[in-house]
PDB file of C-alpha atoms in Angstrom:
ATOM      1  CA  MET A 240      87.085 -58.756  -9.180  1.00 93.00           C
ATOM      2  CA  GLU A 241      84.775 -57.839 -11.469  1.00 94.00           C
ATOM      3  CA  ALA A 242      84.817 -53.859 -10.163  1.00 95.00           C
ATOM      4  CA  THR A 243      88.629 -54.048  -9.946  1.00 94.00           C
ATOM      5  CA  ILE A 244      88.394 -54.733 -14.055  1.00 96.00           C
ATOM      6  CA  LYS A 245      85.146 -52.576 -14.915  1.00 96.00           C
ATOM      7  CA  PHE A 246      87.113 -49.321 -12.973  1.00 97.00           C
ATOM      8  CA  SER A 247      90.572 -50.369 -14.776  1.00 96.00           C
ATOM      9  CA  ARG A 248      89.224 -50.898 -18.268  1.00 96.00           C
ATOM     10  CA  LYS A 249      86.972 -47.522 -17.581  1.00 96.00           C
ATOM     11  CA  TYR A 250      89.696 -45.538 -16.587  1.00 96.00           C
ATOM     12  CA  ALA A 251      92.087 -46.568 -19.165  1.00 96.00           C
ATOM     13  CA  SER A 252      89.876 -46.235 -22.211  1.00 94.00           C
ATOM     14  CA  GLN A 253      90.055 -42.559 -21.376  1.00 94.00           C
ATOM     15  CA  MET A 254      93.700 -42.745 -22.058  1.00 93.00           C
ATOM     16  CA  SER A 255      93.194 -44.891 -25.388  1.00 90.00           C
ATOM     17  CA  ASN A 256      90.951 -47.428 -26.837  1.00 89.00           C
ATOM     18  CA  LYS A 257      93.390 -49.855 -27.008  1.00 90.00           C
ATOM     19  CA  LYS A 258      94.238 -50.052 -23.471  1.00 93.00           C
ATOM     20  CA  PHE A 259      91.383 -52.731 -22.522  1.00 96.00           C
ATOM     21  CA  HIS A 260      93.982 -55.100 -21.665  1.00 97.00           C
ATOM     22  CA  VAL A 261      94.770 -57.368 -18.515  1.00 97.00           C
ATOM     23  CA  LEU A 262      97.237 -59.670 -17.362  1.00 97.00           C
ATOM     24  CA  SER A 263      96.927 -62.062 -14.575  1.00 96.00           C
ATOM     25  CA  PHE A 264      99.179 -65.191 -13.621  1.00 95.00           C
ATOM     26  CA  PHE A 265      99.245 -68.843 -14.067  1.00 94.00           C
ATOM     27  CA  ASN A 266      97.816 -70.852 -11.262  1.00 89.00           C
ATOM     28  CA  GLY A 267      95.960 -67.854  -9.564  1.00 88.00           C
ATOM     29  CA  PHE A 268      92.226 -67.629  -9.183  1.00 89.00           C
ATOM     30  CA  HIS A 269      90.178 -64.194  -9.476  1.00 90.00           C
ATOM     31  CA  GLY A 270      86.994 -65.784  -8.894  1.00 90.00           C
ATOM     32  CA  ARG A 271      83.973 -67.428 -10.728  1.00 93.00           C
ATOM     33  CA  THR A 272      82.209 -63.966 -12.172  1.00 94.00           C
ATOM     34  CA  TYR A 273      82.403 -63.935 -15.983  1.00 94.00           C
ATOM     35  CA  GLY A 274      85.694 -61.126 -15.648  1.00 95.00           C
ATOM     36  CA  ALA A 275      87.330 -63.125 -12.669  1.00 95.00           C
ATOM     37  CA  LEU A 276      86.896 -66.030 -14.261  1.00 95.00           C
ATOM     38  CA  SER A 277      88.272 -64.558 -17.501  1.00 96.00           C
ATOM     39  CA  ALA A 278      91.541 -63.330 -15.607  1.00 96.00           C
ATOM     40  CA  THR A 279      92.102 -66.592 -13.677  1.00 94.00           C
ATOM     41  CA  ALA A 280      94.975 -68.740 -15.899  1.00 93.00           C
ATOM     42  CA  GLN A 281      93.485 -72.452 -15.520  1.00 93.00           C
ATOM     43  CA  ASP A 282      91.618 -73.847 -18.061  1.00 93.00           C
ATOM     44  CA  LYS A 283      90.117 -76.281 -15.606  1.00 94.00           C
ATOM     45  CA  PHE A 284      87.901 -73.077 -14.710  1.00 94.00           C
ATOM     46  CA  HIS A 285      87.218 -72.095 -17.643  1.00 93.00           C
ATOM     47  CA  GLU A 286      85.831 -75.206 -19.439  1.00 95.00           C
ATOM     48  CA  GLY A 287      82.486 -74.831 -20.764  1.00 95.00           C
ATOM     49  CA  PHE A 288      82.121 -71.545 -20.404  1.00 94.00           C
ATOM     50  CA  GLY A 289      84.076 -69.957 -23.526  1.00 92.00           C
ATOM     51  CA  PRO A 290      84.479 -67.996 -25.144  1.00 95.00           C
ATOM     52  CA  LEU A 291      85.293 -65.792 -22.193  1.00 95.00           C
ATOM     53  CA  LEU A 292      86.389 -61.688 -22.211  1.00 96.00           C
ATOM     54  CA  GLU A 293      89.085 -60.459 -24.640  1.00 96.00           C
ATOM     55  CA  GLY A 294      92.072 -59.334 -23.707  1.00 97.00           C
ATOM     56  CA  PHE A 295      93.087 -61.242 -21.072  1.00 97.00           C
ATOM     57  CA  HIS A 296      96.772 -62.831 -21.113  1.00 97.00           C
ATOM     58  CA  TYR A 297      99.104 -64.714 -18.453  1.00 97.00           C
ATOM     59  CA  ALA A 298     102.447 -64.705 -17.421  1.00 96.00           C
ATOM     60  CA  PRO A 299     104.367 -67.624 -15.204  1.00 95.00           C
ATOM     61  CA  LEU A 300     104.246 -66.096 -11.542  1.00 92.00           C
ATOM     62  CA  ASN A 301     107.761 -64.355 -10.544  1.00 91.00           C
ATOM     63  CA  ASP A 302     109.287 -64.797 -14.020  1.00 95.00           C
ATOM     64  CA  VAL A 303     110.221 -61.203 -14.644  1.00 96.00           C
ATOM     65  CA  GLU A 304     111.494 -62.026 -17.926  1.00 97.00           C
ATOM     66  CA  ALA A 305     107.940 -63.278 -18.973  1.00 96.00           C
ATOM     67  CA  THR A 306     106.048 -60.631 -17.243  1.00 96.00           C
ATOM     68  CA  LEU A 307     107.976 -57.938 -19.154  1.00 96.00           C
ATOM     69  CA  LYS A 308     107.349 -59.366 -21.896  1.00 96.00           C
ATOM     70  CA  SER A 309     104.044 -60.039 -21.984  1.00 95.00           C
ATOM     71  CA  LEU A 310     104.355 -56.379 -20.348  1.00 95.00           C
ATOM     72  CA  ASP A 311     106.137 -55.228 -24.139  1.00 95.00           C
ATOM     73  CA  LYS A 312     103.059 -57.247 -25.911  1.00 95.00           C
ATOM     74  CA  TYR A 313      99.994 -55.268 -25.327  1.00 95.00           C
ATOM     75  CA  ASP A 314      98.761 -51.805 -23.890  1.00 94.00           C
ATOM     76  CA  TYR A 315      97.409 -53.427 -20.438  1.00 96.00           C
ATOM     77  CA  ALA A 316      94.829 -51.319 -17.946  1.00 97.00           C
ATOM     78  CA  ALA A 317      95.482 -53.651 -15.151  1.00 96.00           C
ATOM     79  CA  ILE A 318      97.611 -56.350 -14.170  1.00 96.00           C
ATOM     80  CA  LEU A 319      95.764 -58.519 -11.460  1.00 95.00           C
ATOM     81  CA  VAL A 320      97.422 -60.012  -9.037  1.00 90.00           C
ATOM     82  CA  GLU A 321      96.068 -61.590  -5.390  1.00 77.00           C
ATOM     83  CA  PRO A 322      97.893 -62.437  -2.690  1.00 69.00           C
ATOM     84  CA  SER A 323      96.583 -64.966  -0.218  1.00 65.00           C
ATOM     85  CA  ARG A 324      97.936 -66.160   2.993  1.00 56.00           C
ATOM     86  CA  ALA A 325      99.455 -69.744   3.799  1.00 54.00           C
ATOM     87  CA  LYS A 326      98.590 -71.501   6.886  1.00 55.00           C
ATOM     88  CA  ALA A 327     101.733 -72.187   8.614  1.00 49.00           C
ATOM     89  CA  ALA A 328     102.125 -75.755   9.777  1.00 52.00           C
ATOM     90  CA  PHE A 329     103.921 -75.865  13.218  1.00 46.00           C
TER      91      PHE A 329
END
């Protein structure tokens, strides 16, 4: 995740110095490194590590309207979605 954030910001910076923002979604978990923690939209993981990295924004997952509103606000370098496979209960 850390490399994804770095490569995305590096590539986007070639187009614009304002294109560094990252959008992720509430209740996701991206890891415990500093960049990944900044991308994780859960306050319980942020406690004690602030301030987090600048430019991370969050939207509700599966809410297209809210996501589109978020996309209109900033020049994004990346949108992070980490699918996970839930165990089926049989």
